[in-house]
GROMACS .gro file of C-alpha atoms in nm:
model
  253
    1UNK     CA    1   0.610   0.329  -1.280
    2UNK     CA    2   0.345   0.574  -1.236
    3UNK     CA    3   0.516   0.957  -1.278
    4UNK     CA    4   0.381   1.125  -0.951
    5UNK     CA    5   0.591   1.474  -0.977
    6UNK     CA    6   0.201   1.639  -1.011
    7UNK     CA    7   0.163   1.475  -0.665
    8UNK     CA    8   0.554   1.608  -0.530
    9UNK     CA    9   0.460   1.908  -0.710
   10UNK     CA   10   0.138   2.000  -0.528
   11UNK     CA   11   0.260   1.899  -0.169
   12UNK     CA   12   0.582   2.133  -0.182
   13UNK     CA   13   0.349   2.425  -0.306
   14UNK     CA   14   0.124   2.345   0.018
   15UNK     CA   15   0.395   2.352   0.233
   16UNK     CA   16   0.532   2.682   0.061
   17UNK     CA   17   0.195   2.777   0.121
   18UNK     CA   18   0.159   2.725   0.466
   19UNK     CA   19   0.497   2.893   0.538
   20UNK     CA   20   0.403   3.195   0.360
   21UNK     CA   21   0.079   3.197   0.513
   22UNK     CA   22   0.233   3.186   0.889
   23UNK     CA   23   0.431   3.483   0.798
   24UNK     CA   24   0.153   3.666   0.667
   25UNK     CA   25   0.190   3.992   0.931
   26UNK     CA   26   0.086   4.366   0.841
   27UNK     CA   27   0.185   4.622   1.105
   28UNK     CA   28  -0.103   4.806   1.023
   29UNK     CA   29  -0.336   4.542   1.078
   30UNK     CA   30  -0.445   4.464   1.448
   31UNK     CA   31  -0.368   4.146   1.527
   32UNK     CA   32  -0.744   3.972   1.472
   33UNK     CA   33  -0.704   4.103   1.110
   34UNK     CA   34  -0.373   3.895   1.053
   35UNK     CA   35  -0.518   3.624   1.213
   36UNK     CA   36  -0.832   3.636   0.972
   37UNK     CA   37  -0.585   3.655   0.701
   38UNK     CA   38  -0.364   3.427   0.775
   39UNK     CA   39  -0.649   3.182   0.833
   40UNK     CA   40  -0.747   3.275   0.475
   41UNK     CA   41  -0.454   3.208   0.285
   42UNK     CA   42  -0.414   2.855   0.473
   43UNK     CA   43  -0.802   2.758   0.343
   44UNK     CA   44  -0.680   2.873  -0.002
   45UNK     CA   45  -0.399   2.661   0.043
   46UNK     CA   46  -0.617   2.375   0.147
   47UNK     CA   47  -0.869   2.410  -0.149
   48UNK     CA   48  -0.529   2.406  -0.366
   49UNK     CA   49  -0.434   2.058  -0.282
   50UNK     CA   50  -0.722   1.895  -0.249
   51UNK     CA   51  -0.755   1.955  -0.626
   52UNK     CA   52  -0.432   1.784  -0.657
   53UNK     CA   53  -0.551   1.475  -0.515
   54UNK     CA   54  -0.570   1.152  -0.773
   55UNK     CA   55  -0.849   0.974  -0.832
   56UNK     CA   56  -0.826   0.655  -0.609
   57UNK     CA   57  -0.817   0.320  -0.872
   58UNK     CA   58  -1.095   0.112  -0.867
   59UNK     CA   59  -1.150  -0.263  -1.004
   60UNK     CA   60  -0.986  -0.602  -0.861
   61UNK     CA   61  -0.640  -0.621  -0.805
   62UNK     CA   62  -0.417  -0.691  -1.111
   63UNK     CA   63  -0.270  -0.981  -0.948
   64UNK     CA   64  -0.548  -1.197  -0.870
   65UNK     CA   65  -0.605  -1.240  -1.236
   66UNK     CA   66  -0.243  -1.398  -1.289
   67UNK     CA   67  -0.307  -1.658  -0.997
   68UNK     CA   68  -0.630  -1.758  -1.114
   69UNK     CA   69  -0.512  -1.808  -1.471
   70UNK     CA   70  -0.220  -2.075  -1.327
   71UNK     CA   71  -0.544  -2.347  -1.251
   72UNK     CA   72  -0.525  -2.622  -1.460
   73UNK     CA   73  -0.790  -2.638  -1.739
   74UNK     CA   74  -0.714  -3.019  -1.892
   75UNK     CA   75  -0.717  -3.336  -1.719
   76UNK     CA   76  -0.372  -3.409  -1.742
   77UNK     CA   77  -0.307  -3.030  -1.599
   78UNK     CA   78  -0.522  -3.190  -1.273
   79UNK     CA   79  -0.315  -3.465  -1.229
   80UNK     CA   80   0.009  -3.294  -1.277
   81UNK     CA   81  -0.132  -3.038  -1.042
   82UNK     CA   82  -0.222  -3.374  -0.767
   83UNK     CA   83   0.131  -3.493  -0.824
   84UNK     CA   84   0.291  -3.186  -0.736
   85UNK     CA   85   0.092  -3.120  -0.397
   86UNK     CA   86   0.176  -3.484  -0.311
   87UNK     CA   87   0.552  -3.345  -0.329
   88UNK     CA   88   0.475  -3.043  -0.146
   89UNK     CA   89   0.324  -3.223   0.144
   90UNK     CA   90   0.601  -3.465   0.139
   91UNK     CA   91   0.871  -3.139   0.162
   92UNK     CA   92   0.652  -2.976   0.449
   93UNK     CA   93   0.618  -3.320   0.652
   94UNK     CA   94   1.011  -3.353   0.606
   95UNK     CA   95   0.987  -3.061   0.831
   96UNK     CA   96   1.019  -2.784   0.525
   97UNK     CA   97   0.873  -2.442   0.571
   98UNK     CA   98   0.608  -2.357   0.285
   99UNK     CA   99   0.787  -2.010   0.218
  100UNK     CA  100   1.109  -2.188   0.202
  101UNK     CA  101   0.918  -2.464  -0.077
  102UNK     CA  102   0.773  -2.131  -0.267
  103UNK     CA  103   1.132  -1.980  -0.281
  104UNK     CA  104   1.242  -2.255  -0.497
  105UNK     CA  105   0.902  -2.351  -0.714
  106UNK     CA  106   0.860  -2.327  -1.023
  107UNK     CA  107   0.536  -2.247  -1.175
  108UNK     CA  108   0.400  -2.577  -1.185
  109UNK     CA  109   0.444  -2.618  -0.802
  110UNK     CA  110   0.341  -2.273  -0.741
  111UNK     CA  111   0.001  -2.335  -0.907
  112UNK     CA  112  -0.009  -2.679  -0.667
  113UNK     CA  113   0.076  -2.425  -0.407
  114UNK     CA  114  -0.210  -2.210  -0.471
  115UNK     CA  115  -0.436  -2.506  -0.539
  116UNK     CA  116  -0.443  -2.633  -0.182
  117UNK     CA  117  -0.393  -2.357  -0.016
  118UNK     CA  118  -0.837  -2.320   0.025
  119UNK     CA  119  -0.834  -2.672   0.141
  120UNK     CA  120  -0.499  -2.746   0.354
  121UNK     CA  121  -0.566  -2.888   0.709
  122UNK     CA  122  -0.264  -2.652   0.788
  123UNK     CA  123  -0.387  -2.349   0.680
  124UNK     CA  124  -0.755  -2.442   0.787
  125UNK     CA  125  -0.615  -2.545   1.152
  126UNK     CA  126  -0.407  -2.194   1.205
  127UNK     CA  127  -0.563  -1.912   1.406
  128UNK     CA  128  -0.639  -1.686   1.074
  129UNK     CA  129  -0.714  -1.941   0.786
  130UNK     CA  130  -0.775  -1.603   0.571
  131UNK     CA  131  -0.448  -1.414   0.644
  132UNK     CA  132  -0.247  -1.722   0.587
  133UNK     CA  133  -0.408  -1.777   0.240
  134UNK     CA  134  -0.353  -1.427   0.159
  135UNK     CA  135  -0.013  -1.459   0.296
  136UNK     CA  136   0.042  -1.743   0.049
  137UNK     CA  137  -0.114  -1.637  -0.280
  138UNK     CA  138   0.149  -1.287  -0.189
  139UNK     CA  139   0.448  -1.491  -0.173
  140UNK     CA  140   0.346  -1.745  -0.485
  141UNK     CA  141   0.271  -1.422  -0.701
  142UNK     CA  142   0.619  -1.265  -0.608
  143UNK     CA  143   0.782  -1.603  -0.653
  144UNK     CA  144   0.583  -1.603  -1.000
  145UNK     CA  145   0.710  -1.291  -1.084
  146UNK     CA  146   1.053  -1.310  -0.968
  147UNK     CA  147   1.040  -1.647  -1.206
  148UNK     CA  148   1.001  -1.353  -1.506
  149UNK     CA  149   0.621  -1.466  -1.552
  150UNK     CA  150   0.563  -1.147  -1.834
  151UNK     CA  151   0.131  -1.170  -1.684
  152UNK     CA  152   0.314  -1.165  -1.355
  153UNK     CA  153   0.535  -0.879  -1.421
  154UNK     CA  154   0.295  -0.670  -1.578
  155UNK     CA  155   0.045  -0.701  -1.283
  156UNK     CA  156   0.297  -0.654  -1.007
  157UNK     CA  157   0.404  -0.315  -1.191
  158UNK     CA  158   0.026  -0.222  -1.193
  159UNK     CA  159  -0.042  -0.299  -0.833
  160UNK     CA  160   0.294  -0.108  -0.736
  161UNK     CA  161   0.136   0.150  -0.930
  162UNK     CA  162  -0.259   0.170  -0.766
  163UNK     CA  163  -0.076   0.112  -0.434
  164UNK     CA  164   0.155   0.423  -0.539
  165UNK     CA  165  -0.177   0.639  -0.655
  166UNK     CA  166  -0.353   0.550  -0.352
  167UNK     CA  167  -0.115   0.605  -0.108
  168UNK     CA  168  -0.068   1.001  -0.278
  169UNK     CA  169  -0.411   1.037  -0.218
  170UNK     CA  170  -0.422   0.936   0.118
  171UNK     CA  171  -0.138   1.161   0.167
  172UNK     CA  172  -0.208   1.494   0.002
  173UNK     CA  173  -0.625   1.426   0.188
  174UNK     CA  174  -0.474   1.399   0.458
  175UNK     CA  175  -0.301   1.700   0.489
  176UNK     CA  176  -0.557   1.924   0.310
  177UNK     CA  177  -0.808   1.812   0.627
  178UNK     CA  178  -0.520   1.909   0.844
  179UNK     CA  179  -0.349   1.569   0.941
  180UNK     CA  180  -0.037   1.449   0.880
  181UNK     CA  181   0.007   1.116   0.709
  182UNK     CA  182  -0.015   0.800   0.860
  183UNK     CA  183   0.350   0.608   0.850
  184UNK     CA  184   0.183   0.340   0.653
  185UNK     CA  185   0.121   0.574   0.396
  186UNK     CA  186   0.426   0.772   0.365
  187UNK     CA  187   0.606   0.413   0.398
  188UNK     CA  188   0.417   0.305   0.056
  189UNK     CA  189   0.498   0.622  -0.106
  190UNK     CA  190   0.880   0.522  -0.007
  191UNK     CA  191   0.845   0.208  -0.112
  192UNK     CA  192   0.738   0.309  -0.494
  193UNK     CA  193   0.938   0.639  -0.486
  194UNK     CA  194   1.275   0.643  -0.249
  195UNK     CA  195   1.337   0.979  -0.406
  196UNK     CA  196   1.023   1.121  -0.440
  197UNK     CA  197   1.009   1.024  -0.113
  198UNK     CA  198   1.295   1.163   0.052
  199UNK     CA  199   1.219   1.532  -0.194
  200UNK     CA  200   0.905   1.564   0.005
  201UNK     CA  201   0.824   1.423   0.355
  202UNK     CA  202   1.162   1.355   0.370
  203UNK     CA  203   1.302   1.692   0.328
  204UNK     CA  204   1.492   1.845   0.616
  205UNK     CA  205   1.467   2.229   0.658
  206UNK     CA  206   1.627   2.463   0.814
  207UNK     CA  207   1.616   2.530   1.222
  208UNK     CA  208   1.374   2.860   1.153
  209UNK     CA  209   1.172   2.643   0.874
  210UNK     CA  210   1.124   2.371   1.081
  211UNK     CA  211   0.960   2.588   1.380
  212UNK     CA  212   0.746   2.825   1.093
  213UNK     CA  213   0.610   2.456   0.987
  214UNK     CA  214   0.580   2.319   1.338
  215UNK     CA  215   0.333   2.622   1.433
  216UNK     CA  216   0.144   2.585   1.066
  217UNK     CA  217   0.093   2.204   1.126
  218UNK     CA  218  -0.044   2.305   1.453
  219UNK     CA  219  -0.299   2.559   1.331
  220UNK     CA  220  -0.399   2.310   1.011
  221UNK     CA  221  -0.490   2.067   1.286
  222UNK     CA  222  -0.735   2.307   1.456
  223UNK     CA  223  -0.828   2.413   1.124
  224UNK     CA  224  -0.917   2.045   1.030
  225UNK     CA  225  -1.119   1.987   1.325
  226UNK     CA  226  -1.350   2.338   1.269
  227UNK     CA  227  -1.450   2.244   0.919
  228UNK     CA  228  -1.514   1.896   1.022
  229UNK     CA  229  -1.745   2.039   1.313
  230UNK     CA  230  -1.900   2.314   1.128
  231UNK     CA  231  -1.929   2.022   0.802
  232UNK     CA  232  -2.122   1.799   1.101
  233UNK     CA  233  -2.338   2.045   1.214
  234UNK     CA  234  -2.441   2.134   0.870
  235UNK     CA  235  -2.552   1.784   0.803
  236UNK     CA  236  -2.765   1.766   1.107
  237UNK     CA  237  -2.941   2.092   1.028
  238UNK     CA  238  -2.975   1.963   0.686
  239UNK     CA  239  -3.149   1.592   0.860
  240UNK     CA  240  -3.348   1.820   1.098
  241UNK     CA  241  -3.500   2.037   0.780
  242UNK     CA  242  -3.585   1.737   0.509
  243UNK     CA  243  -3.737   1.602   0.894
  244UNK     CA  244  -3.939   1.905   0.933
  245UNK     CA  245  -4.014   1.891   0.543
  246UNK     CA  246  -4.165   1.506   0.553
  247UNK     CA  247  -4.394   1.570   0.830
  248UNK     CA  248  -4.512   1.364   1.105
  249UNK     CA  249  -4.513   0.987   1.047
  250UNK     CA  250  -4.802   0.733   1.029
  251UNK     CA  251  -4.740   0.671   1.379
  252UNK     CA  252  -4.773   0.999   1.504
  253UNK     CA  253  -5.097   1.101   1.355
   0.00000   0.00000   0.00000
């Protein structure tokens, strides 16, 4: 398991930061002046964490390598393979669920599993061919790995951890453009991480805390939406220059 305190780390220092930014008041300032300020410290604060965000993995997922790999290479593997899905069929004409079948497979029948899962009149017939097959190839890895496959293992600890990376990232973008989190998101991060989980999103503060971060959220929001405004209007000054630049077409000469 990926260690993601850098991630905890950096999203409790940008909601310290927002705090201290909402109760950034001089008396001797008018009240445009705090304001300024106060907007200020919560861009700083912004620019903080979005150096803190990971770099999203890239490549196939780890798991599709360990289903691939159960396909039979030898003739007899094909006809052990056949004999299998002739069982399977048998068990799901007997009125058997296919989860319920994958529960209690072992590898052999998984990779039969897998095999005609492109190809089953079942699958092909149901309203989302696609989903189902991802559905299945889900449940036969977990089954694989549940089985103590080592390939199997070792990819479902590296998908927990890309899911767990990407998910942070997500998150902490998120809130530097002045959104909160989707649930899906922090719901992955809980997934990986219960307690990294519950020492950041899920934190509860105190009555006072909760309405200083209430207000902050709301002013991040507006924030968000002016630098995504101002960032859009910058790229169609910068279309209407390299326009001007090019000159008039073929067309209009």
């Amino acid at each position: 398991m990926i260690n993601t305190s850098k991630f905890q780390g950096a999203f409790l220092q940008y909601r310290a930061d927002q705090v201290a930014a909402e109760q950034l008041r001089d008396r001797d300032l008018t009240p445009e002046a705090n304001r300024t300020r106060q907007a200020e410290a919560r861009a700083a604060a912004r620019a903080k964490l979005r150096q803190a965000i990971p770099q999203r993995p890239e490549g196939p997922d780890p798991r599709d390598a360990v289903l691939d790999a159960l396909a039979p290479t030898t003739a007899d593997g094909i006809a052990v393979l056949a004999h299998q899905r002739a069982k399977v069929d048998a068990l799901m004409d007997a009125g058997r669920n296919i989860l319920q079948v994958i529960q209690q497979a072992d590898e052999t029948r998984l990779a039969a599993i897998l095999d005609a899962a492109e190809t089953s009149e079942r699958v092909l017939s149901s309203s989302d061919p696609e989903g189902v097959q991802a559905e299945l190839r889900g449940a036969v890895f977990d089954r694989l790995a549940d089985l103590g496959h080592e390939d199997a293992v070792k990819a479902a600890e590296a998908h927990a951890d890309q899911e767990a990376t990407t998910a942070w990232a997500d998150a902490l973008e998120a809130l530097a453009g002045g959104d909160e989190p989707g649930g899906a998101v922090q719901s992955a991060i809980y997934r990986h991480d219960p307690t990294a989980y519950r020492g950041t999103f899920g934190l509860v503060s105190s009555p006072d805390e909760t309405r200083t971060l209430a207000d902050a959220k709301k002013l991040a929001a507006q924030d968000g939406m002016r630098e995504r405004a101002e960032q859009q209007a910058d790229q169609r000054q910068t279309l209407t220059v390299a326009g001007q630049a090019a000159g008039p077409t073929e067309a209009g000469r």
